[in-house]
Amino acid sequence: MIATGNSPSNAKKIETLGFSSASAGGASSAFAAARAASSSLVRPLFMSASLSGLTPTIESSASRISSNGFARGATIRRSRVRGGGTRAWVTIINGSNARMTLCHMAAASCAGECIVTVLQFRGRASSATFRNDGSFQQSKLMIKDCETCEARVLIDPNKFSKDGTISLGGTSISNDASHIAYSISDGGSDWRTWKVMNIDTGEVLKDELKWAKFSGASWENDDSGFYYRRYEEPDGELLKELNESPKLMFHKIGTDQSDDKLIYENSENPRWGFGITVVKDSDMKILSISEGTDDRNKIYLKVEKDGDFLPIIDELIGTYSFIDSKDNILWFYTTENAPNGKIVNLEVKNGSFVWNEVIPESENAIRSANIINNSFVINYLEDTFSEISIFNLLGELISKLSLPKKGTISGLNGDIDDSSSFFAITNYVTPREIYEIDLKDLSFELFWKEELDGYNPEEYVSRLEFYPSKDGTKIPIHISHKKDIEIDENTPLL
């Protein structure tokens, strides 16, 4: 699965859902402002202008590729909304191998105990949540070993240090959900130290991997270890210098970092960044190589276990983000000759590599793409709203999803053989709602919705209008206000 945004990504088990400020969602600040305005003598009009038609930034999620991150394993990142709100992350693993669907929800306030993240491990009858009742500096990772079991603390970042300066960076769960790799950061530094814990016993293994930066942990198919990116240990003031010449390493569980195997480096191009994807049920591995902050990337492919990485895309001609695979076919999202994005596949057969276009570029930009239930689920951005289209693997349109309301859709992640998934929807007046969807008949039902104290979305209305700019470009503008406001030239505007 690929999704717009800037979060790191992990392959087989995580889909990170990003939200664009130019879309009709992620408007927690509007909810807070609306709540304040409802009790104010001056009740303003809320208006947001969005720019459409811009080239989207693609992050790999299930996509499993990122210019500076990794795929495989489940990496979770948490952040705070600027201005004091709480950003909540909700994660539901809905695949056969502990696959995760990550959707984040912005909330203006958090009353009582907040479940910041929910993880459900299918196949081991357990679930995990990041919880915070507001009294912790950092959310605790709790786990329930069965549906009726009491939750226990798996990782408590508040105990990493007395002064709270050491935080939890990312997490990555092995394919069999027996171990969790997690990184810690000291004092807000980008440097990460990776550790490994046995999920069943809570034992922290002796494994400790230092000098990692901008890296996730991507587990090998057999869970013998994971791939990560590290730099040489800096010396003194070099901590402040630009880091170059990263190394892609493989760490075998239970061994010392000094024994880690070098997988890839390129000393001739020290500014290159790279991430690896382990293609499920095969020996194939995909190396995504980027240069600096360029969204475009190169693609190298290792077909055999002991083979070399072969350049498949050896020039910066577009973004290439891996979606999924089946047998000898690999599907990618790309912007090559397609600013709005398109879907292609790479057929690997008898030592040859053949590219085919599957879903051509449309007038609307692709926000995310995934393969579930042996079908493409494509999230298009149309006039700032999400539109969901379903295609078969040949690229033929099957159906368009009838949504409960207009807004920004995130989610719709899963494995190629999964028949169900989850998606979240929000807009400028409606807090986030999560639905569970049956991909066989496209029916869905409400799974969870965000409740905000003192806010009733039925009292507000939001409409989309277009304003022509000097060059004739129509700028979409969302106008949101209380239903009983009489709008004229004297109406205050926020």
Short mmCIF file of C-alpha atoms in Angstrom, two decimals, residues 136-413:
data_model
loop_
_atom_site.label_atom_id
_atom_site.label_comp_id
_atom_site.label_asym_id
_atom_site.label_seq_id
_atom_site.Cartn_x
_atom_site.Cartn_y
_atom_site.Cartn_z
CA PHE A 136 2.14 10.20 31.62
CA GLN A 137 4.75 12.04 29.61
CA GLN A 138 4.71 9.15 27.17
CA SER A 139 2.06 6.57 26.33
CA LYS A 140 2.55 3.04 27.59
CA LEU A 141 2.39 0.06 25.24
CA MET A 142 -0.10 -2.35 26.83
CA ILE A 143 -0.86 -5.87 25.65
CA LYS A 144 -3.73 -8.28 26.27
CA ASP A 145 -2.72 -11.91 25.78
CA CYS A 146 -6.33 -12.98 25.18
CA GLU A 147 -9.70 -11.32 24.73
CA THR A 148 -10.65 -11.73 28.40
CA CYS A 149 -7.16 -11.18 29.86
CA GLU A 150 -6.18 -8.08 31.78
CA ALA A 151 -3.88 -5.74 29.87
CA ARG A 152 -0.26 -5.73 30.96
CA VAL A 153 2.49 -3.21 30.30
CA LEU A 154 4.79 -4.35 27.52
CA ILE A 155 6.87 -1.17 27.09
CA ASP A 156 6.76 1.82 29.44
CA PRO A 157 8.88 4.64 27.96
CA ASN A 158 8.41 6.65 31.16
CA LYS A 159 10.87 4.27 32.85
CA PHE A 160 13.59 4.76 30.26
CA SER A 161 14.95 7.71 32.27
CA LYS A 162 14.08 9.65 35.44
CA ASP A 163 13.86 12.99 33.67
CA GLY A 164 11.81 11.69 30.74
CA THR A 165 14.37 12.70 28.11
CA ILE A 166 14.64 9.21 26.62
CA SER A 167 11.69 8.41 24.39
CA LEU A 168 10.35 5.52 22.35
CA GLY A 169 11.20 6.00 18.69
CA GLY A 170 9.68 3.24 16.55
CA THR A 171 8.56 -0.35 16.87
CA SER A 172 8.69 -3.29 14.50
CA ILE A 173 6.94 -6.60 15.15
CA SER A 174 8.24 -9.87 13.76
CA ASN A 175 6.12 -11.79 11.26
CA ASP A 176 5.09 -14.40 13.83
CA ALA A 177 4.44 -11.67 16.42
CA SER A 178 6.82 -13.30 18.92
CA HIS A 179 9.27 -10.39 19.16
CA ILE A 180 9.16 -6.63 18.96
CA ALA A 181 12.12 -4.49 17.95
CA TYR A 182 11.93 -0.96 19.31
CA SER A 183 14.18 2.07 19.11
CA ILE A 184 14.88 4.70 21.75
CA SER A 185 16.02 8.30 21.39
CA ASP A 186 17.89 10.37 23.97
CA GLY A 187 17.07 14.06 24.28
CA GLY A 188 15.13 14.27 21.06
CA SER A 189 18.14 13.25 18.96
CA ASP A 190 17.67 11.64 15.55
CA TRP A 191 20.09 8.92 16.64
CA ARG A 192 18.35 5.68 17.57
CA THR A 193 19.37 2.62 19.54
CA TRP A 194 17.44 -0.53 18.66
CA LYS A 195 16.53 -3.19 21.21
CA VAL A 196 14.55 -6.43 20.99
CA MET A 197 11.93 -7.79 23.40
CA ASN A 198 10.19 -11.15 23.67
CA ILE A 199 6.48 -10.24 23.52
CA ASP A 200 5.31 -13.27 25.54
CA THR A 201 7.76 -12.93 28.43
CA GLY A 202 8.62 -9.22 28.30
CA GLU A 203 12.32 -10.12 28.39
CA VAL A 204 14.61 -7.54 26.76
CA LEU A 205 17.24 -9.48 24.85
CA LYS A 206 20.92 -8.58 24.87
CA ASP A 207 20.66 -7.25 21.30
CA GLU A 208 21.53 -3.53 21.16
CA LEU A 209 22.09 -1.73 17.87
CA LYS A 210 23.58 1.77 18.05
CA TRP A 211 24.10 4.65 15.62
CA ALA A 212 20.97 4.07 13.59
CA LYS A 213 19.28 7.10 12.10
CA PHE A 214 16.24 7.57 9.84
CA SER A 215 15.78 3.82 9.95
CA GLY A 216 13.13 1.29 10.72
CA ALA A 217 13.60 -2.43 11.29
CA SER A 218 12.59 -4.70 8.41
CA TRP A 219 12.23 -8.35 9.43
CA GLU A 220 13.45 -11.23 7.29
CA ASN A 221 10.78 -13.72 6.17
CA ASP A 222 12.00 -16.38 8.63
CA ASP A 223 12.21 -13.89 11.54
CA SER A 224 15.88 -14.76 12.05
CA GLY A 225 16.65 -11.04 12.22
CA PHE A 226 15.98 -7.69 10.61
CA TYR A 227 17.54 -5.08 8.35
CA TYR A 228 18.34 -1.58 9.52
CA ARG A 229 20.44 1.39 8.46
CA ARG A 230 23.32 2.73 10.51
CA TYR A 231 26.23 5.16 10.26
CA GLU A 232 29.77 5.01 11.54
CA GLU A 233 30.06 6.11 15.16
CA PRO A 234 30.63 9.89 15.18
CA ASP A 235 33.52 11.40 17.11
CA GLY A 236 32.91 14.32 19.48
CA GLU A 237 31.82 17.39 17.56
CA LEU A 238 31.01 15.16 14.62
CA LEU A 239 27.71 14.57 16.38
CA LYS A 240 26.74 17.93 14.93
CA GLU A 241 28.05 17.20 11.43
CA LEU A 242 26.14 15.98 8.41
CA ASN A 243 25.94 12.20 8.35
CA GLU A 244 26.98 10.52 5.14
CA SER A 245 27.74 7.05 3.77
CA PRO A 246 25.06 5.00 5.56
CA LYS A 247 25.29 1.22 5.67
CA LEU A 248 22.44 -1.22 5.24
CA MET A 249 22.96 -3.98 7.78
CA PHE A 250 21.33 -7.28 8.74
CA HIS A 251 21.18 -8.14 12.43
CA LYS A 252 20.68 -11.75 13.47
CA ILE A 253 18.72 -12.05 16.71
CA GLY A 254 20.88 -13.09 19.66
CA THR A 255 24.17 -11.82 18.22
CA ASP A 256 26.37 -8.79 18.88
CA GLN A 257 26.13 -5.74 16.63
CA SER A 258 29.77 -6.25 15.64
CA ASP A 259 28.68 -9.46 13.90
CA ASP A 260 26.00 -7.74 11.78
CA LYS A 261 26.28 -8.41 8.06
CA LEU A 262 26.80 -5.55 5.63
CA ILE A 263 24.14 -5.77 2.92
CA TYR A 264 24.74 -2.60 0.93
CA GLU A 265 26.76 0.61 0.93
CA ASN A 266 27.96 3.06 -1.71
CA SER A 267 30.97 5.10 -0.63
CA GLU A 268 31.13 6.78 -4.04
CA ASN A 269 27.70 8.33 -3.40
CA PRO A 270 27.76 9.26 0.32
CA ARG A 271 24.52 11.27 0.11
CA TRP A 272 22.47 8.32 -1.06
CA GLY A 273 19.81 6.97 1.27
CA PHE A 274 18.26 3.56 0.93
CA GLY A 275 15.64 1.25 2.36
CA ILE A 276 14.97 -2.42 1.80
CA THR A 277 11.79 -4.41 1.26
CA VAL A 278 11.67 -8.14 1.90
CA VAL A 279 9.18 -9.54 -0.62
CA LYS A 280 6.96 -12.02 1.20
CA ASP A 281 7.20 -15.74 0.42
CA SER A 282 10.23 -15.31 -1.84
CA ASP A 283 13.97 -14.66 -1.88
CA MET A 284 13.44 -11.34 -3.66
CA LYS A 285 14.43 -8.08 -2.02
CA ILE A 286 13.86 -4.56 -3.28
CA LEU A 287 16.30 -1.75 -2.61
CA SER A 288 14.96 1.79 -2.91
CA ILE A 289 17.69 4.40 -3.35
CA SER A 290 17.15 8.14 -3.04
CA GLU A 291 19.34 11.22 -3.21
CA GLY A 292 18.83 13.90 -0.59
CA THR A 293 15.23 15.13 -0.39
CA ASP A 294 14.36 14.20 -3.99
CA ASP A 295 11.02 12.34 -4.09
CA ARG A 296 12.27 10.30 -7.02
CA ASN A 297 14.13 7.09 -6.36
CA LYS A 298 16.00 4.24 -7.99
CA ILE A 299 14.99 0.61 -7.71
CA TYR A 300 17.44 -2.28 -7.40
CA LEU A 301 16.25 -5.89 -7.17
CA LYS A 302 17.84 -9.00 -5.73
CA VAL A 303 16.14 -12.07 -7.23
CA GLU A 304 18.12 -14.89 -5.61
CA LYS A 305 19.11 -15.23 -1.97
CA ASP A 306 22.84 -14.97 -2.60
CA GLY A 307 22.56 -12.85 -5.72
CA ASP A 308 23.48 -9.23 -6.28
CA PHE A 309 21.19 -6.22 -6.39
CA LEU A 310 20.46 -5.50 -10.05
CA PRO A 311 19.51 -1.97 -11.18
CA ILE A 312 15.94 -2.02 -12.49
CA ILE A 313 15.38 1.74 -12.39
CA ASP A 314 18.85 3.29 -12.38
CA GLU A 315 17.92 6.94 -12.96
CA LEU A 316 15.86 9.45 -11.01
CA ILE A 317 12.91 9.48 -13.39
CA GLY A 318 10.06 9.33 -10.89
CA THR A 319 8.84 7.99 -7.58
CA TYR A 320 8.63 4.18 -7.48
CA SER A 321 6.85 2.72 -4.47
CA PHE A 322 6.25 -1.01 -4.05
CA ILE A 323 2.65 -2.01 -3.33
CA ASP A 324 2.49 -5.82 -3.24
CA SER A 325 3.42 -8.99 -5.09
CA LYS A 326 1.99 -12.27 -6.31
CA ASP A 327 4.10 -15.07 -7.72
CA ASN A 328 6.56 -13.40 -10.11
CA ILE A 329 4.70 -10.08 -10.43
CA LEU A 330 5.58 -6.97 -8.41
CA TRP A 331 3.20 -3.99 -8.42
CA PHE A 332 4.41 -0.41 -8.00
CA TYR A 333 3.00 3.09 -7.78
CA THR A 334 5.00 5.51 -9.92
CA THR A 335 5.03 9.13 -11.04
CA GLU A 336 7.26 8.50 -14.07
CA ASN A 337 5.61 10.45 -16.91
CA ALA A 338 2.55 10.60 -14.63
CA PRO A 339 2.53 13.50 -12.10
CA ASN A 340 -0.80 12.30 -10.68
CA GLY A 341 0.50 8.76 -10.31
CA LYS A 342 -0.24 5.45 -11.99
CA ILE A 343 0.07 1.72 -11.25
CA VAL A 344 2.54 -0.52 -13.08
CA ASN A 345 3.86 -4.02 -12.59
CA LEU A 346 7.21 -5.69 -13.06
CA GLU A 347 7.15 -9.25 -14.32
CA VAL A 348 10.22 -11.24 -13.29
CA LYS A 349 10.64 -14.30 -15.46
CA ASN A 350 13.65 -16.37 -16.54
CA GLY A 351 16.10 -13.60 -15.76
CA SER A 352 14.14 -10.96 -17.67
CA PHE A 353 12.28 -7.92 -16.35
CA VAL A 354 9.21 -6.63 -18.17
CA TRP A 355 7.30 -3.48 -17.15
CA ASN A 356 3.57 -3.18 -17.86
CA GLU A 357 1.14 -0.34 -17.23
CA VAL A 358 -1.85 -1.55 -15.18
CA ILE A 359 -3.85 1.54 -14.16
CA PRO A 360 -3.03 4.65 -16.21
CA GLU A 361 -2.78 8.16 -14.81
CA SER A 362 -6.08 9.99 -14.36
CA GLU A 363 -6.95 13.66 -13.96
CA ASN A 364 -7.12 13.08 -10.19
CA ALA A 365 -4.04 12.41 -8.07
CA ILE A 366 -3.61 9.08 -6.26
CA ARG A 367 -3.46 9.53 -2.46
CA SER A 368 -3.01 5.85 -1.66
CA ALA A 369 -3.09 2.46 -3.33
CA ASN A 370 -3.29 -1.05 -1.97
CA ILE A 371 -4.15 -4.56 -3.09
CA ILE A 372 -6.79 -6.28 -0.95
CA ASN A 373 -9.07 -9.19 -1.84
CA ASN A 374 -7.09 -9.58 -5.10
CA SER A 375 -8.19 -6.10 -6.16
CA PHE A 376 -6.64 -2.65 -6.31
CA VAL A 377 -8.18 -0.18 -3.86
CA ILE A 378 -7.20 3.29 -5.09
CA ASN A 379 -7.83 6.46 -3.11
CA TYR A 380 -8.04 9.41 -5.52
CA LEU A 381 -8.09 13.09 -4.56
CA GLU A 382 -10.99 14.78 -6.37
CA ASP A 383 -11.70 18.43 -5.55
CA THR A 384 -10.00 17.95 -2.15
CA PHE A 385 -12.23 14.95 -1.28
CA SER A 386 -11.35 11.25 -1.33
CA GLU A 387 -12.89 9.03 -3.99
CA ILE A 388 -12.34 5.27 -3.72
CA SER A 389 -12.16 3.13 -6.88
CA ILE A 390 -11.84 -0.66 -7.02
CA PHE A 391 -9.98 -2.32 -9.93
CA ASN A 392 -9.18 -5.95 -10.69
CA LEU A 393 -5.55 -7.00 -11.06
CA LEU A 394 -5.78 -6.40 -14.81
CA GLY A 395 -6.55 -2.75 -14.12
CA GLU A 396 -10.23 -2.91 -15.09
CA LEU A 397 -12.58 -0.73 -13.02
CA ILE A 398 -14.94 -2.86 -10.93
CA SER A 399 -16.74 -0.33 -8.76
CA LYS A 400 -16.59 2.97 -6.92
CA LEU A 401 -17.13 2.90 -3.19
CA SER A 402 -20.24 4.70 -1.94
CA LEU A 403 -18.95 6.66 1.07
CA PRO A 404 -20.96 7.58 4.19
CA LYS A 405 -20.04 11.25 3.67
CA LYS A 406 -17.62 13.42 1.76
CA GLY A 407 -14.24 13.94 3.35
CA THR A 408 -10.72 12.59 3.65
CA ILE A 409 -10.40 8.81 3.62
CA SER A 410 -7.46 6.96 5.10
CA GLY A 411 -6.83 3.28 5.66
CA LEU A 412 -8.11 0.56 3.32
CA ASN A 413 -5.01 -1.53 3.91
#
